[in-house]
Coordinates of C-alpha atoms in Angstrom, one line a residue:
Chain B
X50 CA -13.7 -37.4 -14.9
X51 CA -11.4 -34.7 -16.1
X52 CA -10.5 -32.1 -13.7
X53 CA -9.1 -28.9 -15.2
X54 CA -8.3 -26.0 -12.7
X55 CA -5.4 -26.3 -10.3
X56 CA -5.7 -24.2 -7.2
X57 CA -3.0 -21.5 -7.6
X58 CA -2.3 -21.5 -3.9
X59 CA -1.3 -25.2 -3.9
X60 CA 2.3 -25.5 -5.1
X61 CA 4.6 -25.9 -2.1
X62 CA 4.3 -29.7 -1.8
X63 CA 5.4 -31.6 -4.9
X64 CA 3.7 -34.6 -3.5
X65 CA 0.2 -33.3 -3.9
X66 CA -1.8 -30.6 -5.7
X67 CA -5.3 -29.3 -5.1
X68 CA -7.8 -28.9 -7.9
X69 CA -11.2 -27.3 -8.2
X70 CA -14.0 -28.5 -10.4
X71 CA -17.7 -27.5 -10.3
X72 CA -17.5 -26.5 -6.6
X73 CA -15.9 -29.7 -5.5
X74 CA -12.4 -30.0 -4.3
X75 CA -10.0 -32.6 -5.4
X76 CA -6.5 -33.5 -4.2
X77 CA -4.2 -35.2 -6.6
X78 CA -1.6 -37.3 -4.8
X79 CA 1.4 -37.5 -7.1
X80 CA 3.7 -40.5 -7.3
X81 CA 6.2 -38.8 -5.2
X82 CA 3.6 -38.5 -2.3
X83 CA 2.1 -41.9 -2.8
X84 CA 4.1 -43.8 -0.1
X85 CA 3.3 -41.2 2.6
X86 CA -0.4 -41.3 1.6
X87 CA -0.6 -45.1 1.6
X88 CA 1.1 -45.3 5.1
X89 CA -1.5 -42.9 6.6
X90 CA -4.4 -44.5 4.8
X91 CA -3.4 -48.1 5.7
X92 CA -3.0 -47.0 9.3
X93 CA -6.6 -45.6 9.3
X94 CA -5.2 -42.2 10.3
X95 CA -7.3 -40.0 7.9
X96 CA -10.5 -41.7 9.0
X97 CA -9.9 -41.5 12.7
X98 CA -8.9 -37.8 12.7
X99 CA -11.9 -37.1 10.4
X100 CA -14.2 -38.8 12.9
X101 CA -12.8 -36.7 15.6
X102 CA -13.7 -33.6 13.6
X103 CA -10.1 -32.7 13.4
X104 CA -9.5 -33.3 9.6
X105 CA -11.5 -32.6 6.6
X106 CA -13.1 -36.0 5.3
X107 CA -11.8 -37.4 2.1
X108 CA -12.7 -40.2 -0.3
X109 CA -10.7 -41.8 -3.1
X110 CA -12.2 -41.2 -6.5
X111 CA -11.3 -42.1 -10.1
X112 CA -9.9 -39.1 -11.9
X113 CA -7.8 -38.2 -14.8
X114 CA -5.2 -35.9 -13.5
X115 CA -1.6 -35.9 -15.1
X116 CA 0.9 -37.7 -12.9
X117 CA -1.5 -38.5 -10.1
X118 CA -1.3 -41.8 -8.4
X119 CA -4.5 -41.3 -6.4
X120 CA -7.1 -38.6 -6.2
X121 CA -9.1 -37.6 -3.2
X122 CA -12.4 -35.7 -3.2
X123 CA -13.2 -33.4 -0.3
X124 CA -16.4 -31.6 0.8
X125 CA -16.1 -28.0 -0.2
X126 CA -15.4 -25.3 2.4
X127 CA -18.2 -22.7 1.8
X128 CA -15.9 -19.6 2.2
X129 CA -12.0 -19.9 2.4
X130 CA -10.6 -17.5 5.1
X131 CA -7.0 -16.6 6.0
X132 CA -5.4 -16.0 9.4
X133 CA -5.2 -12.3 8.9
X134 CA -9.0 -12.2 8.7
X135 CA -9.5 -14.1 12.0
X136 CA -10.4 -12.6 15.3
X137 CA -8.6 -13.6 18.5
X138 CA -11.1 -16.3 19.4
X139 CA -10.8 -17.8 15.9
X140 CA -7.1 -17.7 15.9
X141 CA -6.9 -19.4 19.2
X142 CA -9.5 -22.1 18.1
X143 CA -7.4 -22.7 15.0
X144 CA -4.2 -23.1 17.1
X145 CA -5.8 -25.5 19.5
X146 CA -7.1 -27.5 16.6
X147 CA -3.6 -27.7 15.1
X148 CA -2.1 -28.9 18.4
X149 CA -5.0 -31.4 19.0
X150 CA -4.5 -32.9 15.6
X151 CA -0.8 -33.0 16.0
X152 CA -1.1 -34.8 19.4
X153 CA -3.6 -37.3 18.1
X154 CA -1.5 -38.1 15.0
X155 CA 1.6 -38.5 17.2
X156 CA -0.3 -41.1 19.3
X157 CA -0.8 -43.1 16.1
X158 CA 2.9 -42.7 15.0
X159 CA 2.5 -39.8 12.6
X160 CA 3.5 -36.1 12.7
X161 CA 3.1 -32.9 10.8
X162 CA 5.6 -31.8 8.3
X163 CA 4.7 -28.1 8.7
X164 CA 2.5 -25.8 10.7
X165 CA 1.0 -23.3 8.3
X166 CA -2.1 -21.6 9.6
X167 CA -3.4 -21.6 6.1
X168 CA -4.0 -25.3 6.5
X169 CA -6.8 -24.6 9.0
X170 CA -10.1 -23.5 7.6
X171 CA -13.5 -22.9 9.3
X172 CA -16.8 -24.5 8.6
X173 CA -18.9 -22.1 10.4
X174 CA -17.2 -21.4 13.7
X175 CA -15.5 -24.9 13.8
X176 CA -11.9 -25.1 12.5
X177 CA -10.7 -28.1 10.5
X178 CA -7.4 -29.2 9.1
X179 CA -7.3 -29.5 5.4
X180 CA -4.0 -30.7 4.3
X181 CA -3.9 -34.6 4.4
X182 CA -0.4 -34.6 2.9
X183 CA 1.1 -32.6 5.8
X184 CA 0.7 -35.7 7.8
X185 CA 3.5 -38.2 7.6
X186 CA 5.1 -41.0 9.5
X187 CA 6.9 -39.9 12.7
X188 CA 10.6 -40.9 12.9
X189 CA 11.8 -41.6 16.4
X190 CA 13.8 -38.7 17.9
X191 CA 13.1 -36.3 15.0
X192 CA 12.8 -32.7 15.8
X193 CA 9.5 -30.8 15.3
X194 CA 10.0 -29.4 11.8
X195 CA 7.1 -27.0 12.0
X196 CA 8.0 -25.4 15.4
X197 CA 9.2 -22.1 14.1
X198 CA 6.2 -21.9 11.7
X199 CA 3.8 -22.7 14.5
X200 CA 5.3 -19.8 16.5
X201 CA 5.2 -17.4 13.7
X202 CA 1.6 -18.1 12.5
X203 CA -0.1 -19.1 15.7
X204 CA 1.7 -18.3 19.0
X205 CA 3.1 -15.0 18.1
X206 CA -0.1 -13.4 16.7
X207 CA -1.9 -14.5 19.7
X208 CA 0.8 -12.9 22.0
X209 CA 0.1 -9.7 20.1
X210 CA -3.4 -9.9 21.5
X211 CA -2.7 -11.0 24.9
X212 CA 0.6 -9.3 25.7
X213 CA 0.8 -6.3 23.4
X214 CA -2.8 -5.3 23.3
X215 CA -2.5 -5.1 19.5
X216 CA -4.3 -6.7 16.6
X217 CA -1.9 -8.7 14.5
X218 CA -4.0 -8.8 11.4
X219 CA -2.3 -5.8 9.6
X220 CA 1.1 -7.3 10.2
X221 CA 0.1 -10.8 9.2
X222 CA -1.5 -9.6 6.0
X223 CA 1.6 -7.8 5.0
X224 CA 3.8 -10.8 6.0
X225 CA 2.1 -13.9 4.9
X226 CA 4.5 -16.2 6.8
X227 CA 3.4 -14.6 10.0
X228 CA 5.3 -12.8 12.7
X229 CA 8.8 -14.3 13.3
X230 CA 10.2 -14.6 16.9
X231 CA 12.9 -12.1 16.1
X232 CA 10.3 -9.6 15.1
X233 CA 8.1 -10.1 18.2
X234 CA 10.9 -10.3 20.8
X235 CA 12.1 -6.6 20.9
X236 CA 8.3 -5.6 21.3
X237 CA 8.0 -7.5 24.5
X238 CA 8.5 -6.0 28.0
X239 CA 10.5 -7.4 30.8
X240 CA 7.3 -8.4 32.5
X241 CA 6.0 -10.2 29.4
X242 CA 9.2 -12.2 29.3
X243 CA 8.6 -13.7 32.8
X244 CA 6.9 -16.7 31.3
X245 CA 8.4 -20.1 30.3
X246 CA 6.4 -20.1 27.0
X247 CA 7.4 -16.5 26.0
X248 CA 11.1 -17.0 27.2
X249 CA 11.7 -20.3 25.3
X250 CA 9.5 -20.0 22.2
X251 CA 10.1 -16.4 21.5
X252 CA 13.0 -14.8 23.2
X253 CA 15.4 -17.8 23.3
X254 CA 14.4 -18.9 19.8
X255 CA 14.9 -15.4 18.4
X256 CA 18.4 -15.1 20.0
X257 CA 19.4 -18.5 18.8
X258 CA 18.1 -17.8 15.4
X259 CA 20.5 -14.8 15.2
X260 CA 23.5 -16.6 16.7
X261 CA 26.2 -17.6 14.3
X262 CA 26.8 -21.3 14.5
X263 CA 27.7 -21.9 10.9
X264 CA 31.3 -20.8 11.5
X265 CA 32.6 -24.4 11.2
X266 CA 31.4 -27.0 8.9
X267 CA 30.3 -29.2 11.8
X268 CA 27.5 -27.0 12.7
X269 CA 24.9 -27.9 10.0
X270 CA 25.8 -31.5 10.5
X271 CA 25.1 -31.1 14.3
X272 CA 21.9 -29.4 13.4
X273 CA 20.9 -32.2 11.1
X274 CA 21.5 -34.7 13.8
X275 CA 19.8 -32.8 16.6
X276 CA 17.3 -35.0 18.3
X277 CA 14.0 -34.4 20.2
X278 CA 12.8 -37.5 22.1
X279 CA 9.1 -38.3 21.5
X280 CA 8.2 -37.5 25.1
X281 CA 9.7 -34.1 24.7
X282 CA 7.6 -33.4 21.6
X283 CA 4.6 -34.4 23.4
X284 CA 5.7 -32.1 26.2
X285 CA 6.2 -29.2 23.9
X286 CA 2.8 -29.7 22.1
X287 CA 0.9 -30.2 25.4
X288 CA 2.6 -27.3 27.1
X289 CA 1.7 -24.9 24.2
X290 CA -1.8 -26.3 24.2
X291 CA -2.2 -25.5 28.0
X292 CA -0.8 -22.0 27.5
X293 CA -2.8 -21.0 24.4
X294 CA -6.1 -22.5 25.9
X295 CA -5.6 -20.1 28.8
X296 CA -4.9 -17.0 26.7
X297 CA -7.2 -14.1 26.7
X298 CA -7.0 -10.8 24.7
X299 CA -6.1 -8.0 27.0
X300 CA -9.3 -6.4 26.6
X301 CA -11.6 -9.3 26.8
X302 CA -13.2 -8.3 30.2
X303 CA -15.0 -5.3 28.7
X304 CA -16.1 -7.3 25.8
X305 CA -17.8 -10.0 27.9
X306 CA -19.2 -7.4 30.3
X307 CA -21.0 -5.5 27.5
X308 CA -22.1 -8.8 25.9
X309 CA -25.1 -9.6 28.2
X310 CA -27.2 -6.6 27.4
X311 CA -26.1 -6.3 23.7
X312 CA -28.0 -9.2 22.1
X313 CA -31.6 -8.7 22.9
X314 CA -34.2 -7.9 20.2
X315 CA -35.8 -4.8 21.8
X316 CA -37.3 -1.9 20.0
X317 CA -39.5 -1.6 17.0
X318 CA -36.6 -0.6 14.8
X319 CA -34.7 -3.9 15.3
X320 CA -38.0 -5.9 14.8
X321 CA -38.7 -4.1 11.5
X322 CA -35.1 -4.7 10.3
X323 CA -35.2 -8.2 11.2
X324 CA -38.6 -9.0 9.5
X325 CA -37.4 -7.1 6.4
X326 CA -34.3 -9.3 6.2
X327 CA -36.2 -12.5 6.7
X328 CA -38.7 -11.6 3.9
X329 CA -35.7 -11.1 1.5
X330 CA -34.0 -14.4 2.6
X331 CA -37.3 -16.3 2.4
X332 CA -37.7 -15.2 -1.2
X333 CA -34.2 -15.4 -2.3
X334 CA -33.2 -18.7 -0.5
X335 CA -29.5 -17.9 -0.6
X336 CA -26.9 -20.8 -0.1
X337 CA -24.3 -18.2 0.7
X338 CA -25.1 -14.8 2.3
X339 CA -22.6 -12.0 3.2
X340 CA -23.5 -9.8 6.2
X341 CA -21.4 -6.6 5.8
X342 CA -21.0 -4.7 9.0
X343 CA -22.4 -7.8 10.8
X344 CA -21.7 -6.4 14.4
X345 CA -22.5 -9.2 16.8
X346 CA -24.6 -11.0 14.2
X347 CA -28.2 -10.1 14.9
X348 CA -29.3 -10.0 11.2
X349 CA -27.0 -12.9 10.3
X350 CA -29.0 -14.9 12.9
X351 CA -32.2 -13.6 11.3
X352 CA -31.0 -14.7 7.9
X353 CA -30.2 -18.1 9.2
X354 CA -33.4 -18.5 11.0
X355 CA -35.2 -17.6 7.7
X356 CA -33.3 -20.3 5.8
X357 CA -29.9 -18.9 4.5
X358 CA -27.5 -21.8 4.1
X359 CA -24.3 -20.2 5.3
X360 CA -23.7 -16.7 6.4
X361 CA -20.2 -14.9 6.3
X362 CA -20.2 -11.9 8.5
X363 CA -17.8 -9.1 8.0
X364 CA -16.9 -6.4 10.5
X365 CA -14.1 -3.9 11.2
X366 CA -14.4 -4.3 15.0
X367 CA -12.6 -7.4 16.6
X368 CA -14.5 -7.1 19.8
X369 CA -17.9 -7.6 18.1
X370 CA -16.5 -10.3 15.9
X371 CA -15.3 -12.2 19.0
X372 CA -18.8 -11.8 20.5
X373 CA -20.4 -13.0 17.3
X374 CA -18.0 -15.9 17.2
X375 CA -19.0 -16.9 20.7
X376 CA -22.6 -16.5 20.1
X377 CA -22.8 -18.8 17.0
X378 CA -20.3 -21.2 18.3
X379 CA -22.6 -22.1 21.2
X380 CA -25.3 -22.9 18.8
X381 CA -22.8 -24.4 16.3
X382 CA -24.6 -22.5 13.5
X383 CA -23.2 -22.0 9.9
X384 CA -21.8 -18.6 10.5
X385 CA -18.3 -17.4 9.8
X386 CA -17.2 -14.0 11.3
X387 CA -14.3 -12.3 9.4
X388 CA -12.4 -9.1 10.0
X389 CA -12.5 -6.8 7.1
X390 CA -12.2 -3.1 6.3
X391 CA -14.7 -2.7 3.5
X392 CA -12.7 0.3 2.1
X393 CA -9.6 -2.0 1.7
X394 CA -10.7 -5.7 1.6
X395 CA -8.1 -8.5 1.5
X396 CA -6.2 -8.4 -1.8
X397 CA -5.1 -11.2 -4.0
X398 CA -1.5 -11.8 -2.9
X399 CA 1.4 -14.2 -2.3
X400 CA 3.2 -16.0 -5.1
X401 CA 2.1 -14.6 -8.5
X402 CA -0.5 -12.6 -6.6
X403 CA -2.7 -15.7 -6.9
X404 CA -1.6 -17.8 -3.8
X405 CA -4.1 -16.1 -1.4
X406 CA -7.3 -14.9 -3.0
X407 CA -8.8 -11.4 -2.6
X408 CA -12.2 -10.9 -1.0
X409 CA -13.9 -10.5 -4.4
X410 CA -12.3 -13.5 -6.1
X411 CA -13.1 -16.2 -3.4
X412 CA -16.8 -16.9 -3.7
X413 CA -19.9 -15.4 -5.1
X414 CA -22.7 -14.6 -2.5
X415 CA -26.2 -15.4 -3.5
X416 CA -27.5 -12.5 -1.3
X417 CA -26.2 -9.7 1.0
X418 CA -27.2 -7.8 3.9
X419 CA -25.6 -4.3 4.5
X420 CA -27.3 -2.6 7.5
X421 CA -25.7 0.5 9.2
X422 CA -22.9 0.1 6.6
X423 CA -23.2 2.6 3.7
X424 CA -22.5 5.8 5.7
X425 CA -19.3 4.4 7.1
X426 CA -17.9 4.1 3.7
X427 CA -19.6 7.0 1.9
X428 CA -19.0 9.6 4.7
X429 CA -16.4 8.0 6.9
X430 CA -14.1 7.2 4.0
X431 CA -15.2 9.7 1.3
X432 CA -16.2 7.0 -1.2
X433 CA -18.9 8.5 -3.5
X434 CA -22.3 7.1 -2.7
X435 CA -22.9 5.8 -6.2
X436 CA -19.6 3.8 -6.1
X437 CA -20.6 2.2 -2.7
X438 CA -23.9 1.1 -4.1
X439 CA -22.2 -0.1 -7.2
X440 CA -19.8 -2.3 -5.1
X441 CA -22.5 -3.6 -3.0
X442 CA -24.8 -4.6 -5.8
X443 CA -21.9 -6.2 -7.6
X444 CA -21.3 -8.5 -4.6
X445 CA -24.6 -10.4 -4.7
X446 CA -27.6 -10.6 -7.0
X447 CA -30.1 -9.6 -4.2
X448 CA -30.0 -8.2 -0.9
X449 CA -31.0 -5.6 1.6
X450 CA -29.2 -2.1 2.1
X451 CA -30.0 0.4 4.8
X452 CA -29.5 4.1 4.0
X453 CA -29.4 6.6 7.0
X454 CA -30.0 10.1 5.9
X455 CA -27.8 13.0 6.8
X456 CA -29.9 14.1 9.7
X457 CA -29.3 10.6 11.4
X458 CA -27.6 10.9 14.8
X459 CA -24.7 8.6 13.8
X460 CA -23.9 10.7 10.6
X461 CA -24.2 13.9 12.6
X462 CA -21.6 12.5 15.0
X463 CA -19.4 11.6 12.1
X464 CA -19.6 15.1 10.7
X465 CA -19.3 16.9 14.1
X466 CA -15.5 17.7 13.5
X467 CA -15.3 18.1 9.8
X468 CA -16.8 19.9 6.9
X469 CA -19.9 18.4 5.2
X470 CA -18.6 17.9 1.7
X471 CA -21.2 15.2 0.8
X472 CA -23.7 17.1 -1.3
X473 CA -24.7 13.9 -3.2
X474 CA -25.4 12.0 0.0
X475 CA -29.2 12.0 -0.2
X476 CA -31.9 9.4 -0.1
X477 CA -32.9 10.5 -3.8
X478 CA -29.4 9.9 -5.0
X479 CA -29.1 6.5 -3.2
X480 CA -32.4 5.3 -4.7
X481 CA -31.4 6.6 -8.1
X482 CA -28.1 4.6 -7.8
X483 CA -29.8 1.3 -6.7
X484 CA -32.5 1.7 -9.5
X485 CA -29.8 2.1 -12.2
X486 CA -28.4 -1.3 -11.3
X487 CA -31.2 -3.4 -9.8
X488 CA -35.0 -3.5 -9.3
X489 CA -36.3 -2.3 -6.1
X490 CA -38.4 -5.1 -4.7
X491 CA -39.5 -3.3 -1.7
X492 CA -38.5 -0.3 0.5
X493 CA -39.4 0.8 3.9
X494 CA -38.7 3.6 6.4
X495 CA -37.8 2.5 9.8
X496 CA -40.2 3.7 12.5
X497 CA -38.0 5.5 14.9
X498 CA -35.1 7.1 13.1
X499 CA -36.4 7.1 9.6
X500 CA -33.6 5.1 8.0
X501 CA -34.5 3.6 4.6
X502 CA -34.3 -0.1 3.9
X503 CA -34.1 -1.1 0.4
X504 CA -34.5 -4.7 -0.9
X505 CA -32.8 -4.9 -4.4
X506 CA -32.8 -7.7 -7.0
X507 CA -30.7 -7.4 -10.1
X508 CA -31.7 -10.8 -11.6
X509 CA -33.7 -10.6 -14.8
Chain C
X288 CA 6.6 -28.9 41.0
X289 CA 6.1 -27.7 37.5
X290 CA 7.0 -24.1 38.6
X291 CA 10.3 -25.2 40.2
X292 CA 11.3 -27.0 37.0
X293 CA 10.3 -24.0 34.9
X294 CA 12.2 -21.6 37.2
X295 CA 15.4 -23.8 37.1
X296 CA 15.0 -24.1 33.3
X297 CA 14.7 -20.3 32.9
X298 CA 18.3 -19.8 34.1
X299 CA 20.1 -21.4 31.1
X300 CA 17.6 -19.8 28.8
X301 CA 18.3 -16.4 30.2
X302 CA 22.1 -17.2 29.8
X303 CA 21.4 -18.0 26.1
X304 CA 19.6 -14.7 25.6
X305 CA 22.6 -12.8 27.0
X306 CA 24.9 -14.1 24.3
X307 CA 25.8 -11.3 22.0
X308 CA 24.2 -12.0 18.6
X309 CA 26.5 -12.3 15.6
X310 CA 25.2 -10.7 12.4
X311 CA 25.3 -13.9 10.2
X312 CA 21.9 -15.0 9.0
X313 CA 21.2 -18.7 9.1
X314 CA 18.6 -21.1 7.9
X315 CA 15.1 -20.3 8.9
X316 CA 14.9 -23.2 11.2
X317 CA 18.3 -22.8 13.1
X318 CA 16.9 -21.2 16.2
X319 CA 14.2 -23.5 16.5
X320 CA 16.4 -26.7 16.1
X321 CA 18.9 -25.5 18.8
X322 CA 15.9 -24.5 21.1
X323 CA 14.4 -27.9 20.8
X324 CA 17.7 -29.6 21.5
X325 CA 18.0 -27.5 24.6
X326 CA 14.5 -27.4 26.1
X327 CA 13.5 -30.8 24.9
X328 CA 14.6 -32.4 28.2
X329 CA 12.7 -30.0 30.2
X330 CA 9.6 -30.4 28.1
X331 CA 10.0 -34.2 28.4
X332 CA 10.6 -34.0 32.2
X333 CA 7.5 -31.9 32.7
X334 CA 5.4 -34.2 30.5
X335 CA 6.4 -37.3 32.4
X336 CA 6.1 -35.5 35.8
X337 CA 2.6 -34.4 34.9
X338 CA 1.7 -37.9 33.8
X339 CA 2.8 -39.3 37.2
X340 CA 1.0 -36.5 39.0
X341 CA -2.1 -37.4 37.1
X342 CA -1.7 -41.0 38.0
X343 CA -1.3 -40.2 41.7
X344 CA -4.4 -37.9 41.6
X345 CA -6.4 -40.6 39.8
X346 CA -5.2 -43.2 42.4
X347 CA -6.2 -40.8 45.2
X348 CA -9.7 -40.4 43.7
X349 CA -10.1 -44.2 43.4
X350 CA -13.8 -44.1 44.2
X351 CA -14.7 -41.4 41.8
X352 CA -14.9 -42.0 38.0
X353 CA -12.0 -40.3 36.1
X354 CA -13.3 -38.1 33.4
X355 CA -10.7 -39.2 30.9
X356 CA -7.9 -41.6 30.9
X357 CA -5.6 -39.5 28.8
X358 CA -2.3 -37.9 30.1
X359 CA -2.8 -34.4 31.4
X360 CA -1.8 -33.0 28.1
X361 CA -5.5 -32.3 27.3

């Protein structure tokens, strides 16, 4: 077997590289990384962590990769996501997974060489650790090498939610290494600091980071010989685990309060939309479906019920994403909720602008659902209607798009305080735009508010 | 018990944070390494303390079945 395409985001560890071939994922263990790999493999670590659902399964395969001592094959992750696309609930689940994996590994005499959040991926709502070569043998008394990274990429973003009442996603997307303790510390109030976790991991670490200890040559030697007993490492990991498990976003109460009444399927309109989506999904049989503007996931659920293999839901509103996460997590259904501003989706960025892939470069959807979506971009963000339709139809070969006309109550509210400059925003223009790019399989006006549903298909 | 240990441990931490920062920039991990050297003892004490507390609780609940036999870290 010859495997050609190295993943451009896999370059930091010279001991291993990730390759992709025909939808499968391979990890080449280089000669340099072979001893660490064999130690973990012989100890049965990979298997035991995979059985607990903490680590992505792996099997050794024969492959022809230059310089590789071993090659592992992994099950593919349907859609790669990045921490700056996660809601609070997902970020917390990822942090707890990371700590659980570290604690379990430590019990078996292994530790993690880093703590990057990009090594956690989601299969549906379930986080899983994907980097086998971050696991290495624990040396008695060694410090926790990934501590600062854990704080920057897990603890500090979560403190944004719970203490500052802010979403960390914009900051994290601009600063791919996360939010450093020195950056978070000045933002915290005196009251926020009255916590052991905040005081130690944020405030004290930030101060110590800035302190000059390199004045004499002994300093770096002293740092190199710093020790952390194993019990203390267990204590730090379990202390952080307890603290993070109890974290809540500052606005969580209202979110849960609204939840109960928000999920029922009442009304002819919702029923009609649901049936329309189900018909498209049954005919298209998508393996991967995008739900743009997924809200709490009503139509993602309809798509899954009708046989969609995996649904990625995107929304701009974090509160609805957390509700969707909770809803599908209860049923362990293959649904991944991600935060996205459709007028400014995640870009390709990082090293060589290829390390973290942009929204459009990650996976091709087989179908899409865009309900109550078009007007937010066309009217809310001034994107010409034809361009919105063009972008949507470019994302998937088939799907359902909803079009509310200008008399719609929501659009009237959007236009209440501004001039109506949208002369081209009409049902006729919308249909013309769709028809110039795809076939209209079926269209239907909704019973109550008259919104138009269009099922498009651009396959020959 | 955990609260008293935390409170006692906060005092040296507060003292550290009162040290005037110098402007030299150091390795990314420096702050983390010194912090671990300082708070490691507290973390270990708490961890061991909680383990004992858990054992006492388990002993007191002899008749009942313990849900898990792991240390209280979970």
